[in-house]
mmCIF file of C-alpha atoms in Angstrom:
data_model
loop_
_atom_site.group_PDB
_atom_site.id
_atom_site.type_symbol
_atom_site.label_atom_id
_atom_site.label_comp_id
_atom_site.label_asym_id
_atom_site.label_seq_id
_atom_site.Cartn_x
_atom_site.Cartn_y
_atom_site.Cartn_z
ATOM 1 C CA UNK N 57 16.213 0.330 -13.404
ATOM 2 C CA UNK N 58 13.893 -2.608 -12.861
ATOM 3 C CA UNK N 59 10.981 -2.003 -10.565
ATOM 4 C CA UNK N 60 9.307 -4.552 -8.330
ATOM 5 C CA UNK N 61 8.203 -7.626 -10.245
ATOM 6 C CA UNK N 62 5.770 -10.304 -9.172
ATOM 7 C CA UNK N 63 4.776 -13.673 -10.571
ATOM 8 C CA UNK N 64 2.443 -15.065 -11.569
ATOM 9 C CA UNK N 65 0.026 -12.317 -12.605
ATOM 10 C CA UNK N 66 -3.074 -14.403 -12.009
ATOM 11 C CA UNK N 67 -3.684 -17.692 -10.258
ATOM 12 C CA UNK N 68 -6.712 -19.880 -9.700
ATOM 13 C CA UNK N 69 -6.636 -22.448 -6.920
ATOM 14 C CA UNK N 70 -9.087 -24.748 -5.163
ATOM 15 C CA UNK N 71 -9.927 -24.640 -1.464
ATOM 16 C CA UNK N 72 -7.442 -26.591 0.594
ATOM 17 C CA UNK N 73 -4.611 -26.237 -1.892
ATOM 18 C CA UNK N 74 -1.329 -24.453 -1.320
ATOM 19 C CA UNK N 75 0.071 -21.542 -3.324
ATOM 20 C CA UNK N 76 3.433 -19.803 -3.713
ATOM 21 C CA UNK N 77 3.763 -16.245 -4.945
ATOM 22 C CA UNK N 78 7.055 -14.665 -5.927
ATOM 23 C CA UNK N 79 8.527 -11.187 -5.750
ATOM 24 C CA UNK N 80 11.729 -9.568 -6.951
ATOM 25 C CA UNK N 81 12.477 -6.237 -5.310
ATOM 26 C CA UNK N 82 13.482 -3.045 -7.022
ATOM 27 C CA UNK N 83 17.166 -2.909 -7.860
ATOM 28 C CA UNK N 84 19.154 -1.851 -4.792
ATOM 29 C CA UNK N 85 16.415 -2.686 -2.301
ATOM 30 C CA UNK N 86 16.919 -5.276 0.427
ATOM 31 C CA UNK N 87 13.583 -5.342 2.236
ATOM 32 C CA UNK N 88 10.359 -6.928 1.049
ATOM 33 C CA UNK N 89 6.882 -6.484 2.515
ATOM 34 C CA UNK N 90 3.778 -8.395 1.528
ATOM 35 C CA UNK N 91 0.219 -7.050 1.568
ATOM 36 C CA UNK N 92 -3.206 -8.527 0.882
ATOM 37 C CA UNK N 93 -5.750 -6.307 -0.868
ATOM 38 C CA UNK N 94 -9.276 -7.668 -0.838
ATOM 39 C CA UNK N 95 -11.819 -6.230 -3.248
ATOM 40 C CA UNK N 96 -12.869 -2.741 -2.210
ATOM 41 C CA UNK N 97 -10.322 -2.549 0.596
ATOM 42 C CA UNK N 98 -6.930 -1.022 1.115
ATOM 43 C CA UNK N 99 -3.836 -3.217 1.302
ATOM 44 C CA UNK N 100 -3.340 -5.038 4.609
ATOM 45 C CA UNK N 101 0.143 -5.781 5.887
ATOM 46 C CA UNK N 102 1.002 -9.488 6.056
ATOM 47 C CA UNK N 103 4.705 -9.438 6.967
ATOM 48 C CA UNK N 104 8.092 -7.959 6.150
ATOM 49 C CA UNK N 105 11.380 -9.689 5.387
ATOM 50 C CA UNK N 106 14.827 -8.252 5.912
ATOM 51 C CA UNK N 107 18.131 -10.117 6.003
ATOM 52 C CA UNK N 108 16.226 -13.328 5.240
ATOM 53 C CA UNK N 109 14.201 -13.073 8.434
ATOM 54 C CA UNK N 110 10.613 -12.127 9.166
ATOM 55 C CA UNK N 111 10.818 -8.806 10.987
ATOM 56 C CA UNK N 112 7.186 -8.085 11.686
ATOM 57 C CA UNK N 113 3.878 -9.741 11.069
ATOM 58 C CA UNK N 114 0.385 -8.418 10.664
ATOM 59 C CA UNK N 115 -2.816 -10.075 11.821
ATOM 60 C CA UNK N 116 -2.640 -13.115 9.561
ATOM 61 C CA UNK N 117 -2.729 -16.796 10.550
ATOM 62 C CA UNK N 118 0.221 -19.153 10.378
ATOM 63 C CA UNK N 119 -1.120 -20.488 7.082
ATOM 64 C CA UNK N 120 0.643 -17.470 5.620
ATOM 65 C CA UNK N 121 4.392 -17.892 5.579
ATOM 66 C CA UNK N 122 7.254 -16.431 3.654
ATOM 67 C CA UNK N 123 10.855 -16.608 2.766
ATOM 68 C CA UNK N 124 13.544 -14.234 1.588
ATOM 69 C CA UNK N 125 16.498 -15.411 -0.436
ATOM 70 C CA UNK N 126 20.100 -14.111 -0.376
ATOM 71 C CA UNK N 127 19.400 -12.112 -3.557
ATOM 72 C CA UNK N 128 16.584 -10.329 -1.615
ATOM 73 C CA UNK N 129 13.774 -11.891 -3.646
ATOM 74 C CA UNK N 130 10.910 -13.295 -1.641
ATOM 75 C CA UNK N 131 8.129 -15.852 -1.669
ATOM 76 C CA UNK N 132 4.743 -15.803 -0.004
ATOM 77 C CA UNK N 133 3.218 -19.206 0.751
ATOM 78 C CA UNK N 134 -0.367 -19.788 1.723
ATOM 79 C CA UNK N 135 -1.468 -23.243 2.897
ATOM 80 C CA UNK N 136 -4.944 -24.733 3.193
ATOM 81 C CA UNK N 137 -6.481 -22.041 1.011
ATOM 82 C CA UNK N 138 -9.863 -20.626 1.962
ATOM 83 C CA UNK N 139 -12.337 -18.803 -0.247
ATOM 84 C CA UNK N 140 -11.579 -15.677 1.788
ATOM 85 C CA UNK N 141 -7.957 -15.765 0.666
ATOM 86 C CA UNK N 142 -9.067 -14.566 -2.765
ATOM 87 C CA UNK N 143 -7.419 -11.183 -3.164
ATOM 88 C CA UNK N 144 -4.681 -9.183 -4.857
ATOM 89 C CA UNK N 145 -1.348 -9.894 -3.183
ATOM 90 C CA UNK N 146 1.074 -7.014 -3.335
ATOM 91 C CA UNK N 147 4.780 -7.036 -2.788
ATOM 92 C CA UNK N 148 6.582 -3.856 -1.827
ATOM 93 C CA UNK N 149 10.299 -3.291 -1.583
ATOM 94 C CA UNK N 150 12.336 -0.707 0.279
ATOM 95 C CA UNK N 151 15.856 0.048 1.354
ATOM 96 C CA UNK N 152 16.338 -0.858 4.978
ATOM 97 C CA UNK N 153 13.579 -1.159 7.508
ATOM 98 C CA UNK N 154 11.226 1.175 9.263
ATOM 99 C CA UNK N 155 9.363 3.914 7.533
ATOM 100 C CA UNK N 156 11.303 4.063 4.319
ATOM 101 C CA UNK N 157 9.406 4.626 1.127
ATOM 102 C CA UNK N 158 8.016 1.399 -0.240
ATOM 103 C CA UNK N 159 7.713 0.652 -3.952
ATOM 104 C CA UNK N 160 4.882 -1.631 -4.953
ATOM 105 C CA UNK N 161 4.710 -4.308 -7.604
ATOM 106 C CA UNK N 162 1.720 -4.957 -9.865
ATOM 107 C CA UNK N 163 0.408 -7.732 -7.650
ATOM 108 C CA UNK N 164 -0.749 -11.315 -8.090
ATOM 109 C CA UNK N 165 -4.488 -11.855 -8.360
ATOM 110 C CA UNK N 166 -5.367 -15.055 -6.488
ATOM 111 C CA UNK N 167 -8.791 -16.603 -6.926
ATOM 112 C CA UNK N 168 -9.784 -19.506 -4.684
ATOM 113 C CA UNK N 169 -12.738 -21.600 -5.869
ATOM 114 C CA UNK K 1467 -6.185 -0.525 17.206
ATOM 115 C CA UNK K 1468 -4.331 1.600 14.708
ATOM 116 C CA UNK K 1469 -6.504 2.545 11.772
ATOM 117 C CA UNK K 1470 -6.869 4.975 8.905
ATOM 118 C CA UNK K 1471 -10.207 6.456 7.853
ATOM 119 C CA UNK K 1472 -10.886 7.944 4.466
ATOM 120 C CA UNK K 1473 -14.137 9.838 4.556
ATOM 121 C CA UNK K 1474 -15.136 9.593 0.920
ATOM 122 C CA UNK K 1475 -15.390 6.258 -0.839
ATOM 123 C CA UNK K 1476 -16.320 7.639 -4.222
ATOM 124 C CA UNK K 1477 -15.902 11.210 -5.471
ATOM 125 C CA UNK K 1478 -17.043 12.569 -8.827
ATOM 126 C CA UNK K 1479 -15.804 15.961 -10.005
ATOM 127 C CA UNK K 1480 -15.674 17.927 -13.209
ATOM 128 C CA UNK K 1481 -12.365 19.005 -14.697
ATOM 129 C CA UNK K 1482 -10.917 22.163 -13.144
ATOM 130 C CA UNK K 1483 -12.800 21.606 -9.884
ATOM 131 C CA UNK K 1484 -10.874 21.708 -6.633
ATOM 132 C CA UNK K 1485 -10.266 18.494 -4.748
ATOM 133 C CA UNK K 1486 -9.928 17.666 -1.096
ATOM 134 C CA UNK K 1487 -9.866 14.075 0.149
ATOM 135 C CA UNK K 1488 -10.082 13.566 3.880
ATOM 136 C CA UNK K 1489 -7.911 11.214 5.904
ATOM 137 C CA UNK K 1490 -7.776 10.664 9.638
ATOM 138 C CA UNK K 1491 -5.729 8.160 11.582
ATOM 139 C CA UNK K 1492 -5.829 6.748 15.065
ATOM 140 C CA UNK K 1493 -2.414 6.545 16.663
ATOM 141 C CA UNK K 1494 -1.087 8.646 19.485
ATOM 142 C CA UNK K 1495 2.600 8.595 18.687
ATOM 143 C CA UNK K 1496 4.823 9.880 15.945
ATOM 144 C CA UNK K 1497 3.793 8.838 12.466
ATOM 145 C CA UNK K 1498 4.961 8.973 8.902
ATOM 146 C CA UNK K 1499 2.183 9.705 6.421
ATOM 147 C CA UNK K 1500 1.648 8.840 2.798
ATOM 148 C CA UNK K 1501 -0.790 9.205 -0.045
ATOM 149 C CA UNK K 1502 -0.609 6.519 -2.702
ATOM 150 C CA UNK K 1503 -2.419 6.553 -6.038
ATOM 151 C CA UNK K 1504 -3.461 3.696 -8.264
ATOM 152 C CA UNK K 1505 -4.318 4.687 -11.830
ATOM 153 C CA UNK K 1506 -6.522 2.298 -13.822
ATOM 154 C CA UNK K 1507 -4.514 -0.768 -14.776
ATOM 155 C CA UNK K 1508 -1.414 0.385 -12.955
ATOM 156 C CA UNK K 1509 0.196 -0.446 -9.650
ATOM 157 C CA UNK K 1510 0.285 1.625 -6.490
ATOM 158 C CA UNK K 1511 2.511 4.693 -6.734
ATOM 159 C CA UNK K 1512 3.602 7.121 -4.063
ATOM 160 C CA UNK K 1513 1.976 10.523 -4.509
ATOM 161 C CA UNK K 1514 3.536 12.282 -1.546
ATOM 162 C CA UNK K 1515 4.901 11.650 1.923
ATOM 163 C CA UNK K 1516 5.390 13.388 5.243
ATOM 164 C CA UNK K 1517 8.121 12.380 7.643
ATOM 165 C CA UNK K 1518 8.840 15.581 9.569
ATOM 166 C CA UNK K 1519 9.235 19.338 9.162
ATOM 167 C CA UNK K 1520 6.862 21.545 7.189
ATOM 168 C CA UNK K 1521 3.381 20.044 7.630
ATOM 169 C CA UNK K 1522 2.404 21.154 4.124
ATOM 170 C CA UNK K 1523 3.943 18.723 1.673
ATOM 171 C CA UNK K 1524 3.900 18.862 -2.079
ATOM 172 C CA UNK K 1525 3.821 15.809 -4.264
ATOM 173 C CA UNK K 1526 3.747 14.938 -7.905
ATOM 174 C CA UNK K 1527 1.218 16.237 -10.427
ATOM 175 C CA UNK K 1528 0.244 19.296 -8.399
ATOM 176 C CA UNK K 1529 -1.021 17.430 -5.351
ATOM 177 C CA UNK K 1530 -0.353 18.596 -1.824
ATOM 178 C CA UNK K 1531 -1.326 17.443 1.646
ATOM 179 C CA UNK K 1532 -1.422 19.085 5.044
ATOM 180 C CA UNK K 1533 -0.600 17.280 8.273
ATOM 181 C CA UNK K 1534 -2.599 18.637 11.216
ATOM 182 C CA UNK K 1535 -1.282 16.807 14.259
ATOM 183 C CA UNK K 1536 -3.989 18.057 16.618
ATOM 184 C CA UNK K 1537 -6.662 16.640 14.333
ATOM 185 C CA UNK K 1538 -4.798 13.443 13.403
ATOM 186 C CA UNK K 1539 -5.481 14.383 9.802
ATOM 187 C CA UNK K 1540 -3.586 14.342 6.520
ATOM 188 C CA UNK K 1541 -5.927 15.650 3.837
ATOM 189 C CA UNK K 1542 -5.013 15.589 0.163
ATOM 190 C CA UNK K 1543 -5.692 18.621 -2.023
ATOM 191 C CA UNK K 1544 -5.397 19.752 -5.609
ATOM 192 C CA UNK K 1545 -6.603 23.180 -6.781
ATOM 193 C CA UNK K 1546 -7.698 22.083 -10.252
ATOM 194 C CA UNK K 1547 -8.170 18.443 -11.209
ATOM 195 C CA UNK K 1548 -7.699 16.946 -14.647
ATOM 196 C CA UNK K 1549 -9.363 13.993 -16.332
ATOM 197 C CA UNK K 1550 -6.073 12.097 -15.937
ATOM 198 C CA UNK K 1551 -6.435 12.290 -12.147
ATOM 199 C CA UNK K 1552 -9.111 9.608 -12.330
ATOM 200 C CA UNK K 1553 -7.747 6.923 -10.009
ATOM 201 C CA UNK K 1554 -8.045 5.383 -6.573
ATOM 202 C CA UNK K 1555 -6.297 7.233 -3.770
ATOM 203 C CA UNK K 1556 -5.080 5.613 -0.564
ATOM 204 C CA UNK K 1557 -4.040 7.368 2.602
ATOM 205 C CA UNK K 1558 -1.498 5.416 4.655
ATOM 206 C CA UNK K 1559 0.212 5.698 8.007
ATOM 207 C CA UNK K 1560 3.432 4.226 9.305
ATOM 208 C CA UNK K 1561 3.820 4.440 13.093
ATOM 209 C CA UNK K 1562 7.341 5.583 13.704
ATOM 210 C CA UNK K 1563 9.642 2.661 14.468
ATOM 211 C CA UNK K 1564 7.174 0.204 13.014
ATOM 212 C CA UNK K 1565 7.699 -1.744 9.806
ATOM 213 C CA UNK K 1566 4.172 -1.867 8.505
ATOM 214 C CA UNK K 1567 2.131 0.692 6.615
ATOM 215 C CA UNK K 1568 -1.549 0.876 7.513
ATOM 216 C CA UNK K 1569 -3.782 1.807 4.600
ATOM 217 C CA UNK K 1570 -7.210 3.335 4.455
ATOM 218 C CA UNK K 1571 -9.893 1.736 2.326
ATOM 219 C CA UNK K 1572 -9.292 4.117 -0.528
ATOM 220 C CA UNK K 1573 -11.246 6.820 -2.359
ATOM 221 C CA UNK K 1574 -12.232 6.242 -5.934
ATOM 222 C CA UNK K 1575 -11.989 9.558 -7.812
ATOM 223 C CA UNK K 1576 -13.751 9.988 -11.132
ATOM 224 C CA UNK K 1577 -13.142 13.155 -13.137
ATOM 225 C CA UNK K 1578 -15.683 14.066 -15.793
ATOM 226 C CA UNK K 1579 -14.158 15.560 -18.959
#
């Protein structure tokens, strides 16, 4: 039973560039949530995708966008990168929406220089 | 604004000591509550959860947590810690009907052998 997978593991980008992070949910799950975890902080909710649509969004600017594919995998895109976007980006999958237990992936470490 | 407060940022204990990590949240409605753990080099894992019913919930590895609604608290406990409990612990809240999980900043637990 494959868990949540994310790629790439690490990424280094320059200010102003764009980045795409990828997530495959746990087998059987259809909902993907994305979180940003800055150093020394807890994860912060970015948005959630279900049925290929963004269901809810946290307090993040429009530079952060996403997509969910028919196979339930998801991408997180960040445009016009800022130094403050450096963080661990976590993907979590669940079955359905709402409060259901979320399973987290290992994360993608993004460094913006 | 909805938030989660974890009172201790860094806790150091000796093996066999008892553990209690505090967690309070600010939200007036019905909530679902979680404790997640992140062992060194590993991804976030669910330790235990409370959705409804008995306010004393038991999780994996001997951990338990008590939901006290009047105090908006969900403290994590373990009677006797082991060296392998060294990890970072996150309290999290999901407002009922909401899609996001709100995390605290985490407590780094270090167990001395």
